[in-house]
Short mmCIF file of C-alpha atoms in Angstrom, two decimals:
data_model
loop_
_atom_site.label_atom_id
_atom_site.label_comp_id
_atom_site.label_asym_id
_atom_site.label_seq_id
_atom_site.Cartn_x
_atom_site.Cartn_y
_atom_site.Cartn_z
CA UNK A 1 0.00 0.00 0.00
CA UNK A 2 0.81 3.48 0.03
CA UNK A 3 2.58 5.13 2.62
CA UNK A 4 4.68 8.54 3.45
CA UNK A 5 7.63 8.59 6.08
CA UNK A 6 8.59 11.86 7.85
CA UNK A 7 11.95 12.95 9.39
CA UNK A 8 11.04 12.93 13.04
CA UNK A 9 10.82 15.94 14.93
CA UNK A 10 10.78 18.07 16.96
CA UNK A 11 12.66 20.44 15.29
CA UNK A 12 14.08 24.03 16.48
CA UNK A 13 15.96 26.33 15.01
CA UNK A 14 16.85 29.78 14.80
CA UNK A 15 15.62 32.74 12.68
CA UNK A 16 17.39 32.76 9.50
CA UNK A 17 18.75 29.31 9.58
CA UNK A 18 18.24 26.32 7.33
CA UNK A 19 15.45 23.83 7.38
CA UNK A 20 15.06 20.75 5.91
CA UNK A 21 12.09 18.05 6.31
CA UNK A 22 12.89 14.83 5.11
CA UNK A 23 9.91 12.73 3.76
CA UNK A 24 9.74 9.75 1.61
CA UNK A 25 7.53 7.52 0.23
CA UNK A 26 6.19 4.02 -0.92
CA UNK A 27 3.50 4.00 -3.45
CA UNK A 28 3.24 1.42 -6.25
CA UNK A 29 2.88 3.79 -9.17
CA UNK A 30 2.91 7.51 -9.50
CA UNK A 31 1.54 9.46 -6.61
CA UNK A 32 1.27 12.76 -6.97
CA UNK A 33 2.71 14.68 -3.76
CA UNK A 34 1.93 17.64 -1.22
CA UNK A 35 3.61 19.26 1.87
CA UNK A 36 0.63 20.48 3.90
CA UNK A 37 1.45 22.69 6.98
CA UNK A 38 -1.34 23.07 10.12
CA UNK A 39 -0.28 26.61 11.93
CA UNK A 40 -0.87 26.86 15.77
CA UNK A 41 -4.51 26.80 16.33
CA UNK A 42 -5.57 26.55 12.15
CA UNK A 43 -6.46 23.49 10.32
CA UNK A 44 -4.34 22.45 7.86
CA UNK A 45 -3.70 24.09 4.39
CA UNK A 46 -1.67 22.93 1.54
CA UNK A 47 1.61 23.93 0.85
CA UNK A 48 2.81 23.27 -2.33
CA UNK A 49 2.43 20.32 -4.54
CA UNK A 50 4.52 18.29 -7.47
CA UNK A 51 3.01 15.57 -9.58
CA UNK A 52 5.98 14.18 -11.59
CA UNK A 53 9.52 13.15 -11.25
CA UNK A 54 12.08 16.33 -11.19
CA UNK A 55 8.85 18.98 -10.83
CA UNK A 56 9.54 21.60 -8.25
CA UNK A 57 6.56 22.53 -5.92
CA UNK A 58 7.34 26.08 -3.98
CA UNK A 59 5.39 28.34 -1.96
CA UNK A 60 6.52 30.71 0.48
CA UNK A 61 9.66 30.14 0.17
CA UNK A 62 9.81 26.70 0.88
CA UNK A 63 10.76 24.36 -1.79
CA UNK A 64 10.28 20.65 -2.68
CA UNK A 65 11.38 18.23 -5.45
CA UNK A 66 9.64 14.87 -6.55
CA UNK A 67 12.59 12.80 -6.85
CA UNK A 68 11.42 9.30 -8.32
CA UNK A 69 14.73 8.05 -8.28
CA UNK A 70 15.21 8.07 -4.51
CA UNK A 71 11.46 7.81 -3.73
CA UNK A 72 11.78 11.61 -1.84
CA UNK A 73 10.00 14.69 -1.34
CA UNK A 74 12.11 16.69 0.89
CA UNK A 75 11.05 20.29 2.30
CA UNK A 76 13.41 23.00 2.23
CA UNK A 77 13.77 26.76 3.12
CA UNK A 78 16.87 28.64 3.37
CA UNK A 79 15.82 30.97 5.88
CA UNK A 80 12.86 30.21 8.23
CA UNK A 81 11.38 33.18 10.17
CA UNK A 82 9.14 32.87 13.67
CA UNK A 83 6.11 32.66 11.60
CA UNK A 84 7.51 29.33 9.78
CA UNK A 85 6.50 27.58 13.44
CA UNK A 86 4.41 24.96 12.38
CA UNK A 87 3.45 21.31 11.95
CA UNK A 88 4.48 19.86 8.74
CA UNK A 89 3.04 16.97 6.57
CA UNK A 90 3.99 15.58 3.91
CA UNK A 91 1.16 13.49 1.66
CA UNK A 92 0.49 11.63 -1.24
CA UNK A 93 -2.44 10.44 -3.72
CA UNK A 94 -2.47 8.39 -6.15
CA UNK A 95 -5.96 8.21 -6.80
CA UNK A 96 -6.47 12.05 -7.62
CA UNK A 97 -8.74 11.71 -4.52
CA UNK A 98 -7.28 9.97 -1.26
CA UNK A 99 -4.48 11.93 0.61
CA UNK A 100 -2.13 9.50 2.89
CA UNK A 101 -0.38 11.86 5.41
CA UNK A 102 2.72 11.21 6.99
CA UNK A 103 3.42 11.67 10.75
CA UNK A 104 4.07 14.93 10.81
CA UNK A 105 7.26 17.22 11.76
CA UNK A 106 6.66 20.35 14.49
CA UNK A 107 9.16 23.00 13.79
CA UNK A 108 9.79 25.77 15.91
CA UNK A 109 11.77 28.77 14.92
CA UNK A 110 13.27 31.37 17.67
CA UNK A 111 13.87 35.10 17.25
CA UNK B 1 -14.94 32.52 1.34
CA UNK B 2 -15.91 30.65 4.54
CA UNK B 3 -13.76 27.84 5.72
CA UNK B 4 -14.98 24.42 6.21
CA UNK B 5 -16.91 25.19 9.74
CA UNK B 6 -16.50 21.40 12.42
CA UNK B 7 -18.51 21.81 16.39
CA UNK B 8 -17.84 21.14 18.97
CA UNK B 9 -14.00 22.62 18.96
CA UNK B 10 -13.74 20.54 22.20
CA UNK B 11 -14.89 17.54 23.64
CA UNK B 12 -13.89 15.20 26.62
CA UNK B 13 -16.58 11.98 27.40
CA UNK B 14 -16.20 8.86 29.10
CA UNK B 15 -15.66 5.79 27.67
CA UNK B 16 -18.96 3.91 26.41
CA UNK B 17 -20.36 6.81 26.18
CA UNK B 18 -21.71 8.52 22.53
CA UNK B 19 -20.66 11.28 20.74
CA UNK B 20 -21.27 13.21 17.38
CA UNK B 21 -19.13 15.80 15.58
CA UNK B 22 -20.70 18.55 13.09
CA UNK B 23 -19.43 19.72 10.18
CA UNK B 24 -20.27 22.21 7.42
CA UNK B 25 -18.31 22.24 4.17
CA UNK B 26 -16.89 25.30 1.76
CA UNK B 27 -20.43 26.19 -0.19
CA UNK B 28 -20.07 24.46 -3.51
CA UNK B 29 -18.22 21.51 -2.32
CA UNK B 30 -19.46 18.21 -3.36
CA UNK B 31 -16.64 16.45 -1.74
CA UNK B 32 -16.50 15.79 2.00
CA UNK B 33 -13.81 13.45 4.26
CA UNK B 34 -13.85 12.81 7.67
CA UNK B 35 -10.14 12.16 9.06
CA UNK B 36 -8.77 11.05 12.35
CA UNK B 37 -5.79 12.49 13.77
CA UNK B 38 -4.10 10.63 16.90
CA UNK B 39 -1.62 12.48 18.84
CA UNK B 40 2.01 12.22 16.84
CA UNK B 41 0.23 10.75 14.14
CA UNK B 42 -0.64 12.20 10.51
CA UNK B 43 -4.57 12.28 9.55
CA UNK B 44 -6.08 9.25 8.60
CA UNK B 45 -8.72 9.06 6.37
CA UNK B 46 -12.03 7.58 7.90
CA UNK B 47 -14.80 8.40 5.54
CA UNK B 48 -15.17 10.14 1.91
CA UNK B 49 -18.68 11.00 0.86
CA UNK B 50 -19.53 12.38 -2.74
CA UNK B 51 -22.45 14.53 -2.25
CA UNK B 52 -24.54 12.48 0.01
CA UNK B 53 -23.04 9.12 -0.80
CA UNK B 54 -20.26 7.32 0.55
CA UNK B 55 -17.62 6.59 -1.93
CA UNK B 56 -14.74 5.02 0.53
CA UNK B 57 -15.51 4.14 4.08
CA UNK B 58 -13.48 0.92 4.10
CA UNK B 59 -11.18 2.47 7.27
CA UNK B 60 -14.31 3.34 9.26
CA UNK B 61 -14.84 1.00 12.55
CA UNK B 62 -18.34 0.42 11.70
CA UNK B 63 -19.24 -1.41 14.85
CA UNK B 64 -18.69 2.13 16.56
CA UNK B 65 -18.43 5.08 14.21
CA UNK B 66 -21.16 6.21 12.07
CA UNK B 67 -21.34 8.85 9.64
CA UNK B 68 -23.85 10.01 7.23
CA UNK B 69 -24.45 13.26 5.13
CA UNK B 70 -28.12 14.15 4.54
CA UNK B 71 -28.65 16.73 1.89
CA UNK B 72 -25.08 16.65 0.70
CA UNK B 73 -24.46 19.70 2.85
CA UNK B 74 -23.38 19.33 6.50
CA UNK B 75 -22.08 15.58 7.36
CA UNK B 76 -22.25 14.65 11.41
CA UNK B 77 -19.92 11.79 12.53
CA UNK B 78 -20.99 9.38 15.56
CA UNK B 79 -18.51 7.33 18.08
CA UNK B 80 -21.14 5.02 20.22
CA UNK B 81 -19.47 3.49 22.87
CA UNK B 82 -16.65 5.56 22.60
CA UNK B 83 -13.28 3.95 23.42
CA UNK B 84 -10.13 5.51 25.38
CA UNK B 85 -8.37 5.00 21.93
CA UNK B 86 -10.34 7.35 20.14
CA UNK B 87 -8.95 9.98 21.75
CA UNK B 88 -8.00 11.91 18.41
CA UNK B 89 -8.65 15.07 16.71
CA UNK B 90 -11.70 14.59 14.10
CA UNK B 91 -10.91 16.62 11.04
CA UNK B 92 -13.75 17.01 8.21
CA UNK B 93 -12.56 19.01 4.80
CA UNK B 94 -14.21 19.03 1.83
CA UNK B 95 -13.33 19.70 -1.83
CA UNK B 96 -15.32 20.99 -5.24
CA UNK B 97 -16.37 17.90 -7.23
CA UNK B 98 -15.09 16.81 -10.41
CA UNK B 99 -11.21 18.04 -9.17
CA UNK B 100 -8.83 16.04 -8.16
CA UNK B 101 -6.52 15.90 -5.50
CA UNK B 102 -4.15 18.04 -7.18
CA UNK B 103 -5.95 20.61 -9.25
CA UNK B 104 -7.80 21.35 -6.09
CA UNK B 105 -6.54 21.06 -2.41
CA UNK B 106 -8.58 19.87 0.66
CA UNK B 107 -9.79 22.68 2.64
CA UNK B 108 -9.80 21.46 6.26
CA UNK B 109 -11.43 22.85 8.90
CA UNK B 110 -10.08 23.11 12.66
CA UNK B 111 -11.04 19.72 14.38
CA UNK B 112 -12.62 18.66 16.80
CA UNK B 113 -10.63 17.44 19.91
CA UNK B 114 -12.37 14.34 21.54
CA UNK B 115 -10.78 13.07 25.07
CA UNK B 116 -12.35 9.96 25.92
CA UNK B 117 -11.54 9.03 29.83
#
């Protein structure tokens, strides 16, 4: 079946630094997939999105790349702000229809 | 636009006892999925209803979660006897028919927090 696997978290970091959110997957064709991110005290809103090998989803400065070869999605930003504090999915469908979420990753940035 | 509206925001019941969750999707959307979110755990899907028939409920534990959708509007989701492991947040979100996952996102609402003790 298919499934999504998250770097665990927690996660902190400073203002300005690097983040990175590893997440792969296991589907048995070609999901498409989504980083969704659930602020403190919202429900959860999509990200971004890719839905074939080598596309580039991006969205507020984060960035992802649906890498068939090594089965990845990874999130990245180059530098996260206070407001980046959030929990992070990462999701799949390959029915157009059903999302399968991973785990989730909580990040929290400090001034 | 309004968001996809869920009540109560908050709920703590004892175990074997019932409980039902409310929600209200984005106007227009045909589409509406109930999802269960344990603690440390990403949403699981429990229910998907296409207007007001159900098109997947194969993860739903029928002998103790209902769910139905009169009207093909607002969709209420039951837990009778409620277990401690249902202790979960109970998302509903809801998407425009005819689009797919990725030419049109979910739009989630907040949850609902159940605490069953």
């Amino acid at each position: 079946g298919n499934s999504v696997t998250q770097m665990e978290g927690p996660v902190t970091l400073s203002e300005e630094a690097f983040l990175t959110i590893n997440c792969t997957y296991t589907a048995t064709g070609y999901p498409s997939l989504f980083w969704y991110v659930q602020y403190p005290g919202e429900g959860l809103q999509l990200l971004l999105k890719a839905t074939k090998a080598d596309d580039k989803g991006s969205n507020k400065g984060f960035e992802a790349t649906y890498r068939k070869e090594t089965t990845s999605f990874h999130l990245e930003k180059g530098s996260v702000q206070v407001s980046d504090s959030a929990v992070y999915f990462c999701a799949l469908s390959e029915d157009d229809y059903k999302l399968s979420f991973g785990a989730g990753t909580t990040v929290t940035v400090r001034a | 636009e309004a968001g996809v509206a869920q009540s109560p925001r908050y709920k703590i019941i004892e175990k074997r006892q019932s409980v039902a969750f409310w929600c209200n999707p984005i106007s227009g959307h045909a589409t509406l999925y109930w999802y269960q979110q344990i603690l440390g755990q990403g949403p699981k899907l429990l229910i998907q209803f296409q207007n007001n028939g159900v098109v997947d409920d194969s993860q739903l534990p029928k002998d103790r979660f209902s769910a139905e959708r009169l009207k093909g509007v607002d969709s209420t989701l039951k837990i009778q006897p409620a277990k401690l492991e249902d202790s979960a947040v109970y998302l509903c979100a809801s998407r425009r028919k005819g689009q797919g996952a990725f030419n049109s996102p979910l739009h989630f609402g907040n949850g609902t927090r159940l605490t069953v003790t």
